XYZ file of C-alpha atoms in Angstrom:
610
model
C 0.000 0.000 0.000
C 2.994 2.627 0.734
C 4.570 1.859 -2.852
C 1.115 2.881 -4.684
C 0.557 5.814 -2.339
C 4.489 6.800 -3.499
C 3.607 6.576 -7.206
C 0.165 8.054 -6.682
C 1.963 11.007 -5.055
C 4.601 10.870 -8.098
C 2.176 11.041 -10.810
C 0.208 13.891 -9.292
C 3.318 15.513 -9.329
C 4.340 15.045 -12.453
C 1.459 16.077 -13.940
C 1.105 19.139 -11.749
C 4.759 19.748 -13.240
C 3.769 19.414 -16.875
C 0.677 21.202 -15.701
C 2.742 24.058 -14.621
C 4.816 23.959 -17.825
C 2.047 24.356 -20.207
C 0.591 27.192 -18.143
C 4.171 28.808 -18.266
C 3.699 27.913 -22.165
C 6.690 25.679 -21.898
C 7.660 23.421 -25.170
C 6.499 20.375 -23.675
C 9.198 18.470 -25.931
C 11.975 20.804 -24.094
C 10.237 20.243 -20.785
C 10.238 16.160 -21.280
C 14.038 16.462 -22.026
C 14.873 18.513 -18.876
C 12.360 16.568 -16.440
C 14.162 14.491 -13.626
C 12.911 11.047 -14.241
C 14.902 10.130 -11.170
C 13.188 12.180 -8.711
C 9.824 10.961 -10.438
C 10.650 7.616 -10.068
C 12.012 7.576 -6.087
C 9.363 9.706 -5.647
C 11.077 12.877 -4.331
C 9.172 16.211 -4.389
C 11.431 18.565 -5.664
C 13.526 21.481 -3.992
C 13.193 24.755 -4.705
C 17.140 25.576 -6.222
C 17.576 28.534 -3.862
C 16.850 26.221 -0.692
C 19.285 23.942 -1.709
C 22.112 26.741 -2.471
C 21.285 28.078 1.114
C 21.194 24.014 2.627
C 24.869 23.829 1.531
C 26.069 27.548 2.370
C 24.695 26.469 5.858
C 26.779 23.121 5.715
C 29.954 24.663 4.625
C 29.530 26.961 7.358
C 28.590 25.108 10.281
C 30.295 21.380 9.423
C 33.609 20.770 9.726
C 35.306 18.636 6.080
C 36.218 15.472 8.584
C 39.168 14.129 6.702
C 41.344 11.654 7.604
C 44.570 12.205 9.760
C 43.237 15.852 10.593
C 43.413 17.667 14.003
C 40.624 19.752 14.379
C 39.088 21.282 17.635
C 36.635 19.950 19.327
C 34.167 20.695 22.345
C 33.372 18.500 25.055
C 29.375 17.981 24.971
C 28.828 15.724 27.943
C 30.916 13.394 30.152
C 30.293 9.663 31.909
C 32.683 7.985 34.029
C 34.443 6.219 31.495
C 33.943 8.512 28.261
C 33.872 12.096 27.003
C 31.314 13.169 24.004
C 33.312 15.813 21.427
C 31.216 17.431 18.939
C 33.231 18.966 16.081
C 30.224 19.939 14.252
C 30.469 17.073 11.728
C 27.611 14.697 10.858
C 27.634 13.023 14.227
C 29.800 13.320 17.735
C 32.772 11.672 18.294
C 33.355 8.972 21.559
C 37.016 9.426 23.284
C 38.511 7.403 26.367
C 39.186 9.509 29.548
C 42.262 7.568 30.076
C 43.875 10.319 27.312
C 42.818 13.094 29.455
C 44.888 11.569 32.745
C 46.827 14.428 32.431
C 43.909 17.058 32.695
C 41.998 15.688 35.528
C 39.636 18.657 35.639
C 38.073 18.453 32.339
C 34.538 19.080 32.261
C 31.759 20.038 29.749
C 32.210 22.402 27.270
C 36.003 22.593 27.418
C 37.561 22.660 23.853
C 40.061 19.927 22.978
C 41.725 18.946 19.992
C 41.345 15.289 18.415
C 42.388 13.741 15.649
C 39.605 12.523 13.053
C 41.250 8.804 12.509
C 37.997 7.509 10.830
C 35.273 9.354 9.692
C 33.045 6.537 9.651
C 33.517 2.899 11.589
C 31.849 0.193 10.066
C 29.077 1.203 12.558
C 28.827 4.959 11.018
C 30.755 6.077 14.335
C 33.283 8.786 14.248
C 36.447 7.996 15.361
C 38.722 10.767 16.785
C 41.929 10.416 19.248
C 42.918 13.032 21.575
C 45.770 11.720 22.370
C 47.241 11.321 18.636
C 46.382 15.301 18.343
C 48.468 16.476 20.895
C 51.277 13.906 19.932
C 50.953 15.923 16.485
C 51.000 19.509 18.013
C 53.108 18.643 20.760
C 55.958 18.160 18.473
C 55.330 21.728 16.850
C 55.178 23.042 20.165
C 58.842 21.467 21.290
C 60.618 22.531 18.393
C 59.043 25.957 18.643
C 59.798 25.927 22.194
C 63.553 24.923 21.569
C 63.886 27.331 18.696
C 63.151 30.072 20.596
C 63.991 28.873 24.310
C 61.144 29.432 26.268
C 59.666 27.893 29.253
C 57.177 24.877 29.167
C 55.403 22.995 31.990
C 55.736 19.225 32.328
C 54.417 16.565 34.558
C 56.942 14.223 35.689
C 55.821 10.465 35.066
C 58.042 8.480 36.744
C 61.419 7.457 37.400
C 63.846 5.627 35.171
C 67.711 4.499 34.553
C 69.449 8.227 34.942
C 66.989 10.452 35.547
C 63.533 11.069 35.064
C 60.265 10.710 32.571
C 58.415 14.234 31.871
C 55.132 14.395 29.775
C 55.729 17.432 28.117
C 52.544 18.860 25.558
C 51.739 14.916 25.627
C 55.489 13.371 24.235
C 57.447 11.713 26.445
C 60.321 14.030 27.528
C 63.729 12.555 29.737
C 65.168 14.699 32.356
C 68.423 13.580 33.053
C 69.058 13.126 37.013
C 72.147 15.766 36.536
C 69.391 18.372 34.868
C 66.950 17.853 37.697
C 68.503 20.727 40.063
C 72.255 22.402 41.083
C 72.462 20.540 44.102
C 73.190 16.526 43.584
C 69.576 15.097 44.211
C 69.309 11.748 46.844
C 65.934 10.940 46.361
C 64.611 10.892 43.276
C 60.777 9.953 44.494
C 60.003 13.206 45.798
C 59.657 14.628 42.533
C 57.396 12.128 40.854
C 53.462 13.480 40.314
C 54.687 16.897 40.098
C 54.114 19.619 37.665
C 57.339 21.501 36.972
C 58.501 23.899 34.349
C 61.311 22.671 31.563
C 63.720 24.095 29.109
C 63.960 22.238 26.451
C 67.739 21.496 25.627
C 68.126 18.779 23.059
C 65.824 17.357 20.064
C 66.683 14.172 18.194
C 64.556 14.358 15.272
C 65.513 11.317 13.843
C 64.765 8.674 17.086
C 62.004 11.226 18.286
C 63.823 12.353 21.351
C 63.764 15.437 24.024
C 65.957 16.124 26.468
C 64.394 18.882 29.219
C 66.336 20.494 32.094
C 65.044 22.156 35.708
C 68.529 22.794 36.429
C 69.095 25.147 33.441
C 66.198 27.256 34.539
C 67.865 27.585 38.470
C 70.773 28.336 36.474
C 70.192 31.268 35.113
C 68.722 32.836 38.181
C 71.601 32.008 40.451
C 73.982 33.218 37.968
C 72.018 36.479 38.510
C 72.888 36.000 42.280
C 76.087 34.631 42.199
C 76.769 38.535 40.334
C 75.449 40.305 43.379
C 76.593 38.210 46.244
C 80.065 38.361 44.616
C 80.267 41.941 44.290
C 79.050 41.830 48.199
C 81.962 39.878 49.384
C 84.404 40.565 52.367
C 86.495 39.035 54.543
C 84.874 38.416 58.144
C 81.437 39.022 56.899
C 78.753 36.004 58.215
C 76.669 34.563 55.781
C 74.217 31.754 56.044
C 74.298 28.882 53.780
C 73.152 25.350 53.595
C 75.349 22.430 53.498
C 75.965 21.500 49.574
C 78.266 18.312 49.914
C 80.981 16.779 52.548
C 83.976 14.963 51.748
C 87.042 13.820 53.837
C 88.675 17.314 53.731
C 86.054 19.839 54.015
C 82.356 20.955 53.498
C 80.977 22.883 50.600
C 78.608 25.376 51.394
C 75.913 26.898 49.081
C 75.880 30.691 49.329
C 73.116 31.353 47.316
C 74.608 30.096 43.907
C 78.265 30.697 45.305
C 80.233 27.654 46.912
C 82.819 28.124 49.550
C 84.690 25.425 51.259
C 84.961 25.631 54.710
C 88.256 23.211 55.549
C 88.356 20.552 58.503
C 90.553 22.221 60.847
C 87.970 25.176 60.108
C 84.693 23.673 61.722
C 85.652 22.932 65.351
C 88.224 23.929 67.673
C 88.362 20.237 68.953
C 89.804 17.425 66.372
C 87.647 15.384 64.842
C 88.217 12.667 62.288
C 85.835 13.894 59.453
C 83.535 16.460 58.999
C 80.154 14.496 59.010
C 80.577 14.657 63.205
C 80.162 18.178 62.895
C 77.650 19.003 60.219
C 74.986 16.896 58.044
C 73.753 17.362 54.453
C 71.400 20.222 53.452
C 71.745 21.578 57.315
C 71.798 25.367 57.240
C 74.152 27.098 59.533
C 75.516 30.753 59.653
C 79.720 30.890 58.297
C 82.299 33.463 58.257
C 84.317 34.497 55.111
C 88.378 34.100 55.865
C 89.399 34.436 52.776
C 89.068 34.369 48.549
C 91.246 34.417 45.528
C 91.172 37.738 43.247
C 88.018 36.665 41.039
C 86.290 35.776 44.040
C 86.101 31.604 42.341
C 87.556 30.085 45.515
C 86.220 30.999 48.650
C 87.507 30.128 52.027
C 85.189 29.546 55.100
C 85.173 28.964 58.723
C 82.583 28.002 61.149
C 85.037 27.365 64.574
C 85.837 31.251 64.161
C 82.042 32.270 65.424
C 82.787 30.787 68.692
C 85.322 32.042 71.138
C 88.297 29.891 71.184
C 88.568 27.287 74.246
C 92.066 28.674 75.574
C 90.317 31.910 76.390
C 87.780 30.219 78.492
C 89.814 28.331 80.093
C 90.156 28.802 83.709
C 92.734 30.286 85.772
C 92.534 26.511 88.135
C 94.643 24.879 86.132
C 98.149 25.573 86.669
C 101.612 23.721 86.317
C 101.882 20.553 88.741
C 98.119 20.457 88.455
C 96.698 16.841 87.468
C 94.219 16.559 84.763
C 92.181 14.296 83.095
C 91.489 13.730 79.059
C 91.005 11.873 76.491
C 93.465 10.654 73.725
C 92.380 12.280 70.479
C 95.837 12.015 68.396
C 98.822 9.249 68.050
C 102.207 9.986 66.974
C 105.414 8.238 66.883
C 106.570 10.867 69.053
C 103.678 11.435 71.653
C 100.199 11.504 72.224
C 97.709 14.378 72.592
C 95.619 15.184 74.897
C 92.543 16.569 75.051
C 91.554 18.028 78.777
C 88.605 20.451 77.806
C 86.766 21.012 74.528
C 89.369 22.579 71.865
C 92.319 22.493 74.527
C 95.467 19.764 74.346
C 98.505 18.793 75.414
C 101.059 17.190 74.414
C 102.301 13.775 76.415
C 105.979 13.390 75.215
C 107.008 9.793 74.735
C 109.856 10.223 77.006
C 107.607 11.815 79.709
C 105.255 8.638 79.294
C 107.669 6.107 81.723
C 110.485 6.358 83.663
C 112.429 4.004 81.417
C 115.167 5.956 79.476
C 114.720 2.811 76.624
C 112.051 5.264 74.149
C 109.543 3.155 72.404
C 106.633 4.582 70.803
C 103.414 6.405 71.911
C 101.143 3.349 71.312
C 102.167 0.908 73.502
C 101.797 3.285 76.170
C 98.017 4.286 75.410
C 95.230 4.651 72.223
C 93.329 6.917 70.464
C 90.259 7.263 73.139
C 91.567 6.387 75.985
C 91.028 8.059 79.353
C 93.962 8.832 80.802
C 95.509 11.172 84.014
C 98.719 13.482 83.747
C 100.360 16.081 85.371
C 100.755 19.735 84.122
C 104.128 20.181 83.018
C 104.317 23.521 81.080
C 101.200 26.342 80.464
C 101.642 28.784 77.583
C 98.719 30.323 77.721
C 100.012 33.008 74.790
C 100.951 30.362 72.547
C 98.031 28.232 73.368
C 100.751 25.031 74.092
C 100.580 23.145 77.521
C 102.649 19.583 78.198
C 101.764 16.723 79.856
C 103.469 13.697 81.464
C 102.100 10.611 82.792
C 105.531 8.966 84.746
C 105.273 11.921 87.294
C 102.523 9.862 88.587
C 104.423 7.351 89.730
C 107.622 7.817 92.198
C 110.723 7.792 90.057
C 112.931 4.424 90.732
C 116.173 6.100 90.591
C 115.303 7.809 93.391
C 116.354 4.297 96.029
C 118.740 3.172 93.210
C 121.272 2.247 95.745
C 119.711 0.472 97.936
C 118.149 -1.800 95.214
C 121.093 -2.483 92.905
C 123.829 -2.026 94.745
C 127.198 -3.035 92.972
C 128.229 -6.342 92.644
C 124.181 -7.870 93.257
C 122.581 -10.024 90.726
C 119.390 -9.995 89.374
C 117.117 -10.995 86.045
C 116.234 -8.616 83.248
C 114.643 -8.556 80.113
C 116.899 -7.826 76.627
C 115.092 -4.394 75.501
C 117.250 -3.596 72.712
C 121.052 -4.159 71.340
C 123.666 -2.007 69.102
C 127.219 -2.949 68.111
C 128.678 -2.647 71.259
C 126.529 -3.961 73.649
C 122.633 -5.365 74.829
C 120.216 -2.816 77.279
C 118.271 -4.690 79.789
C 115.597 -3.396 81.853
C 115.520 -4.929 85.058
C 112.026 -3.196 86.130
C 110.194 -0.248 84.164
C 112.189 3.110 84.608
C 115.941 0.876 85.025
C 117.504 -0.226 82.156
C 121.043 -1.087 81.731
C 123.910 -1.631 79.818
C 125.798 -5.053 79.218
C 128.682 -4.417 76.616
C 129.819 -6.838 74.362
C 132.587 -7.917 75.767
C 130.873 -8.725 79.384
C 128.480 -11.445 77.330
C 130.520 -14.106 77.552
C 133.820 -15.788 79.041
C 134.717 -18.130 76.451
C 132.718 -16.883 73.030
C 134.104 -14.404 70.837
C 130.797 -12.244 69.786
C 131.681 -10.083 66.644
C 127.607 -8.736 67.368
C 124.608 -9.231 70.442
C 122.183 -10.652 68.079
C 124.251 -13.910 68.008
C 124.514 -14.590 71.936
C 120.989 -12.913 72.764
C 117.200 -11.668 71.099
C 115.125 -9.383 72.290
C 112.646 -10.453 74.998
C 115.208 -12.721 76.085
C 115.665 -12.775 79.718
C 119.020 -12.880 81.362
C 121.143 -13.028 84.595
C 122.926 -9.832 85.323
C 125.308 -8.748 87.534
C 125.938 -5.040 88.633
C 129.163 -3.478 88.102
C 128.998 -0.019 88.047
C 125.947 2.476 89.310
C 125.954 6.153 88.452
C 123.251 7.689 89.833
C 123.918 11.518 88.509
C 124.573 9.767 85.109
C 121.243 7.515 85.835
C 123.572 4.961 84.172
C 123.715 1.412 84.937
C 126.574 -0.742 83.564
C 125.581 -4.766 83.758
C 127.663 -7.799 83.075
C 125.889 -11.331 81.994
C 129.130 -13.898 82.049
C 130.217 -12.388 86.021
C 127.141 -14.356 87.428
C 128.946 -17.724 86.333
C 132.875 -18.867 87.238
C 135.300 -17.782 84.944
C 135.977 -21.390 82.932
C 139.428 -20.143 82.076
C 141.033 -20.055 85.869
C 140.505 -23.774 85.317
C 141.512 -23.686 81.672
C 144.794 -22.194 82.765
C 146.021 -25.399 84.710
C 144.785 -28.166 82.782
C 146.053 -25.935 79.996
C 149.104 -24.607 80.936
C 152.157 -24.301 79.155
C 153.774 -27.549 78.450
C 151.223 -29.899 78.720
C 150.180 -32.089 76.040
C 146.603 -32.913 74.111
C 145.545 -35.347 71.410
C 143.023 -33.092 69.033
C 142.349 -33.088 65.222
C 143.241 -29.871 62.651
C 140.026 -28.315 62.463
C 140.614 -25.701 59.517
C 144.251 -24.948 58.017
C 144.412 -21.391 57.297
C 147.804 -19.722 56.032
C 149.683 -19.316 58.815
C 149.040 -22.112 60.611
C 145.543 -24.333 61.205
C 143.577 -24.506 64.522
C 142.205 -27.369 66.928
C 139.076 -27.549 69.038
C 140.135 -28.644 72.408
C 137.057 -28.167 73.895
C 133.933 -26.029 73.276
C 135.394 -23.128 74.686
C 139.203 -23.183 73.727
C 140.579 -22.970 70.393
C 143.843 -23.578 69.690
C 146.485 -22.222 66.954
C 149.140 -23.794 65.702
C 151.828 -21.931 63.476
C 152.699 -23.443 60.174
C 156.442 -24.112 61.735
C 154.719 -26.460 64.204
C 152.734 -28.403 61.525
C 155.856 -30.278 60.616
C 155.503 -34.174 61.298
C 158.804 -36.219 62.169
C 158.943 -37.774 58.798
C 159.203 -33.955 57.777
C 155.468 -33.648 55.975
C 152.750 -31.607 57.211
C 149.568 -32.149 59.071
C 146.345 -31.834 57.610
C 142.805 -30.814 57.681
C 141.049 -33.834 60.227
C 144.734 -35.487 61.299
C 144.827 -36.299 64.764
C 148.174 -35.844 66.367
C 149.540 -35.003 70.075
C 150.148 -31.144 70.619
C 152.200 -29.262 73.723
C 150.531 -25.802 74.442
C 153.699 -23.193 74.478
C 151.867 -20.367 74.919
C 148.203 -19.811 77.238
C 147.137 -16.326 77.418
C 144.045 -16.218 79.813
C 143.112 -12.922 79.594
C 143.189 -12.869 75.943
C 141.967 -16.052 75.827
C 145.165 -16.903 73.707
C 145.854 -20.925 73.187
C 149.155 -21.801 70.782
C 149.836 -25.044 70.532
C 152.982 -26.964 68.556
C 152.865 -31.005 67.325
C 156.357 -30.396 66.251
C 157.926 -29.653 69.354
C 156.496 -33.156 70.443
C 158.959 -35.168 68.616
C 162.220 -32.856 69.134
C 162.002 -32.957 72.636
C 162.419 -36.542 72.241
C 165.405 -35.705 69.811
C 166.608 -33.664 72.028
C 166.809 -36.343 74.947
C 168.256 -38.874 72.402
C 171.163 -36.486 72.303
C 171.943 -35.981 75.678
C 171.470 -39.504 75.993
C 174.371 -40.150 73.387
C 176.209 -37.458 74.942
C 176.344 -39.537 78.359
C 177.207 -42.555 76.589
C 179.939 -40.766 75.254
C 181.667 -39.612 78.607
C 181.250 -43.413 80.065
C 182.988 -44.862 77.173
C 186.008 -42.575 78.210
C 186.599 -44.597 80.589
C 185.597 -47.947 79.740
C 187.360 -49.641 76.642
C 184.580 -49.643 73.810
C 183.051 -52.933 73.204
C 182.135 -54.455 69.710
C 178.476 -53.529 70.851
C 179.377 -50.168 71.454
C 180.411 -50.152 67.755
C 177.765 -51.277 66.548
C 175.401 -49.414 68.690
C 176.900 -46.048 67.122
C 177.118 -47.088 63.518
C 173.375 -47.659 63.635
C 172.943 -44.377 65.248
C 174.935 -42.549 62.337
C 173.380 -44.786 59.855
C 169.612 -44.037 61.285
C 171.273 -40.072 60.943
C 172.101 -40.206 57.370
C 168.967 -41.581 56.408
C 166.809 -38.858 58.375
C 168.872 -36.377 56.789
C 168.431 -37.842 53.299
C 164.309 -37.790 53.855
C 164.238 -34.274 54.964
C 166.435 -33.293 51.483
């Protein structure tokens, strides 16, 4: 029924048309060519020509031309909790995702926002638009314009990552190095995460769609403006306050404002201390005095002890020399220790003043660095800010009753301290050492140096033979606690008497023989001579007669050749008595024979010895 109302309704049109046209006086062959069977047949009634030029002025002014990949503006026609409506006057509205407007969480109705038209139609007939494609497109004309002409943008800092920061900057992901973020070296990065900060923009790569912002650039320029002025303020012993910019071992920086100044270590207290973090902490404020600076003003020396009054003007008139005071060990040196008996005030304990003993030995194995320890007042310069200590006036000195406890010629045990070339000190109690010399060691060794008789820490038997009190010397002897061995030596020993030994070494003039441990003997090369006129040698046992002992010099010659002409010498005056008997007796054929085997046994001991 709808179809034949249509064509009802297209014929009475029609023929109202050609109606029209004859009444007009139309050709109705020209009107048949010109009529729109189209129309006729769809059954359109037909527009006036001037509506339809005024239906498209109205389009092209009020409806946007939604091609693809366009950014146009849009404005925000109603909101739900998941989705925002954007009408940019085209045929229908576009749908976007609030999740691209995370960075504007106050947008509400009827703000404008630009999208991108990705699709002008879906297969549903939706339009598709993107906000955050659009500002990914005009962000990047914003950087570069930004960069170009080096002006300020705002960013919202993402997150954290590997060297620094992320910054959403116009919608593109920005990186703020961690060296960019501020002046001052930055400890925790977190605090600066969901903030909205402004940026210089510093670096573009075009080709791998990279920006590099800076904060620090910006503080930058507005301390340099400050650094200017506070320089040009700058004198010596004027107080400024700072904050603390970084400690190390030797010193604190301090932030003036854009200008750094060092204050040094022996700068921030009048007491020692061991590094600088026991005086002041990171980012602590605190007022400091200028000592000094170099011509430009680059290098600028601080102090912080110099606000206070120094401790040797507040200290009391109490303590005065012979006084005893109490402190605490703050330095070590090979020479002494110091001590610390109020807050910035020391004195020195001397290593010699630390015992009695005149045997030195360093400061450590007396006391250590904290210890608590008691000493007497020796010397108070109060002008020169210098006061000495000692510790062994504490205790009575044991020189003082010397006498009476190491009187000459009494024995007693030390303990080997130390030795030199000439000798070994012993310290028989703490405060009494004394000297053994080398030659006092032994009675029998010969000791060319101590360190072959004795080592240190060795303990020994001493005996005293001299005492010099003024002096506060003490001369010892080790071998005068035992009996001399040669007293003994000197009879078994004695000149004349004979010993069966073996040639220990030959040497050139002569060899020696071990008679015992303790005696050596020499004998000359003259008394190496054997009675069939060759030599002794190296390990050859043989019978010597000592001619010479010299006890004190502990001097033993011996002679194996003086054996056998002694016995010579008794064959002779033998012969010689023979000789006056046979005087007066008649010589027997015996006798005859007797002496030509003498002179034969002669000749022959003459002809060996050629």
């Amino acid at each position: 029924m709808a179809e034949e109302k249509t064509t009802v309704e297209a014929t009475e049109t029609a023929t109202a048309q050609v109606k029209e046209a004859t009444q007009a006086q139309q050709d109705p062959k020209e009107f048949l060519e010109n009529f729109d069977w189209d129309k006729y047949e769809e059954g359109i009634e037909r527009v006036d020509d001037s509506k339809l030029k005024e239906f498209e002025n109205l389009v092209e002014e009020n409806f946007v031309d939604t091609a693809d990949e366009e950014v146009v503006e849009g404005t925000v026609v109603h909101m739900t909790d998941r989705e925002a409506i954007i009408d940019i006057n085209a045929k229908s509205e576009g749908v976007i995702s609030l999740n691209e407007f995370r960075y504007n969480p106050n947008l509400k109705v009827g703000d404008k926002v630009e999208v991108l038209i990705d699709i002008r139609e879906d297969k549903t007939g939706q339009l598709v638009l993107s906000h955050r494609k659009a500002r990914t497109i005009k962000a990047w004309d914003r950087v570069n314009n930004a960069h170009d002409k080096e002006e300020i943008v705002q960013g919202y800092v993402k997150c954290r990552t590997k060297g620094g920061m992320i910054v959403d900057v116009f919608g593109i992901e920005a990186f703020l190095p961690g060296s960019q973020i501020d002046v001052k070296p930055i400890r925790d990065y977190d605090q600066y995460v969901g903030k909205t900060m402004e940026f210089k923009v510093v670096k573009i790569n075009h080709e791998f769609k990279n920006v590099v912002v800076s904060h620090k650039a910006l503080i930058e320029a507005d301390i340099e403006e400050q650094k200017k002025e506070i320089i040009g303020q700058l004198e010596k012993g004027q107080v400024l306050e700072g904050v603390v910019k970084n400690i190390t071992s030797y010193g604190v920086f301090i932030d003036l404002g854009g200008v750094d100044g060092l204050i040094h270590i022996t700068d921030l207290s009048w007491s020692r201390i061991n590094h600088p973090n026991e005086v002041v902490e990171l980012d602590q404020k605190l007022n400091v005095v200028i000592l000094d600076f170099d011509d430009n003003k680059s290098r600028i020396q601080l102090g912080l002890k110099q606000l206070e009054k120094h401790p040797w003007d507040a200290l009391g008139d109490e303590i005065k020399v012979g006084d005893k005071v109490k402190g605490k060990v703050v330095v070590i040196a090979d020479y002494g220790a110091f001590i610390e008996v109020a807050d910035g005030v020391e004195g020195l304990i001397h290593v010699s003043e630390m015992s009695w003993s005149t045997h030195l030995r360093s400061a450590q194995d007396f006391v250590n660095v904290g210890d608590e320890v008691e000493a007497v007042v020796l010397t108070l310069d109060r002008e020169e800010r210098k006061m000495s200590l000692g510790i062994k006036q504490l205790t009575p000195d044991p020189w003082t009753d010397i006498t009476s406890k190491y009187p000459v010629g009494s024995k007693h045990k030390g303990i080997v301290r130390n030795f030199t070339n000439f000798g070994v000190f012993v310290e028989l109690e703490e405060g009494i050492d004394g000297l053994i010399y080398i030659s006092d060691l032994s009675w029998t060794k010969k000791i060319k140096h101590p360190s072959e008789f004795v080592a240190v820490g060795d303990t020994l038997e001493v005996e005293v033979l001299e005492l010099d009190v003024e002096g506060r010397k003490l001369s010892l002897g080790h071998k005068q606690t035992t009996a001399n061995p040669w007293d003994k030596y000197s009879e078994d020993f004695g000149e004349g008497t004979v010993h069966t030994a073996s040639i220990a070494e030959v040497v050139d003039k002569g060899a020696t023989i071990n008679f015992n441990e303790d005696i050596v003997g020499f004998v000359p090369s003259r008394h190496m001579e054997k009675e069939d006129g060759k030599k002794l040698v190296k390990g050859e046992t043989a019978e010597f007669k000592i001619i010479e002992f010299n006890k004190d010099f502990k001097r033993v010659v011996a002679s194996h050749t003086a054996i056998f002409r002694e016995q010579e010498e008794k064959n002779v005056k033998a012969a010689k008595g023979r000789t006056s008997t046979s005087d007066e007796a008649a010589p027997t054929l015996g006798d005859a024979n007797a002496q030509l085997q003498a002179l034969k046994d002669k000749m022959e001991a003459a002809a060996k010895k050629k």
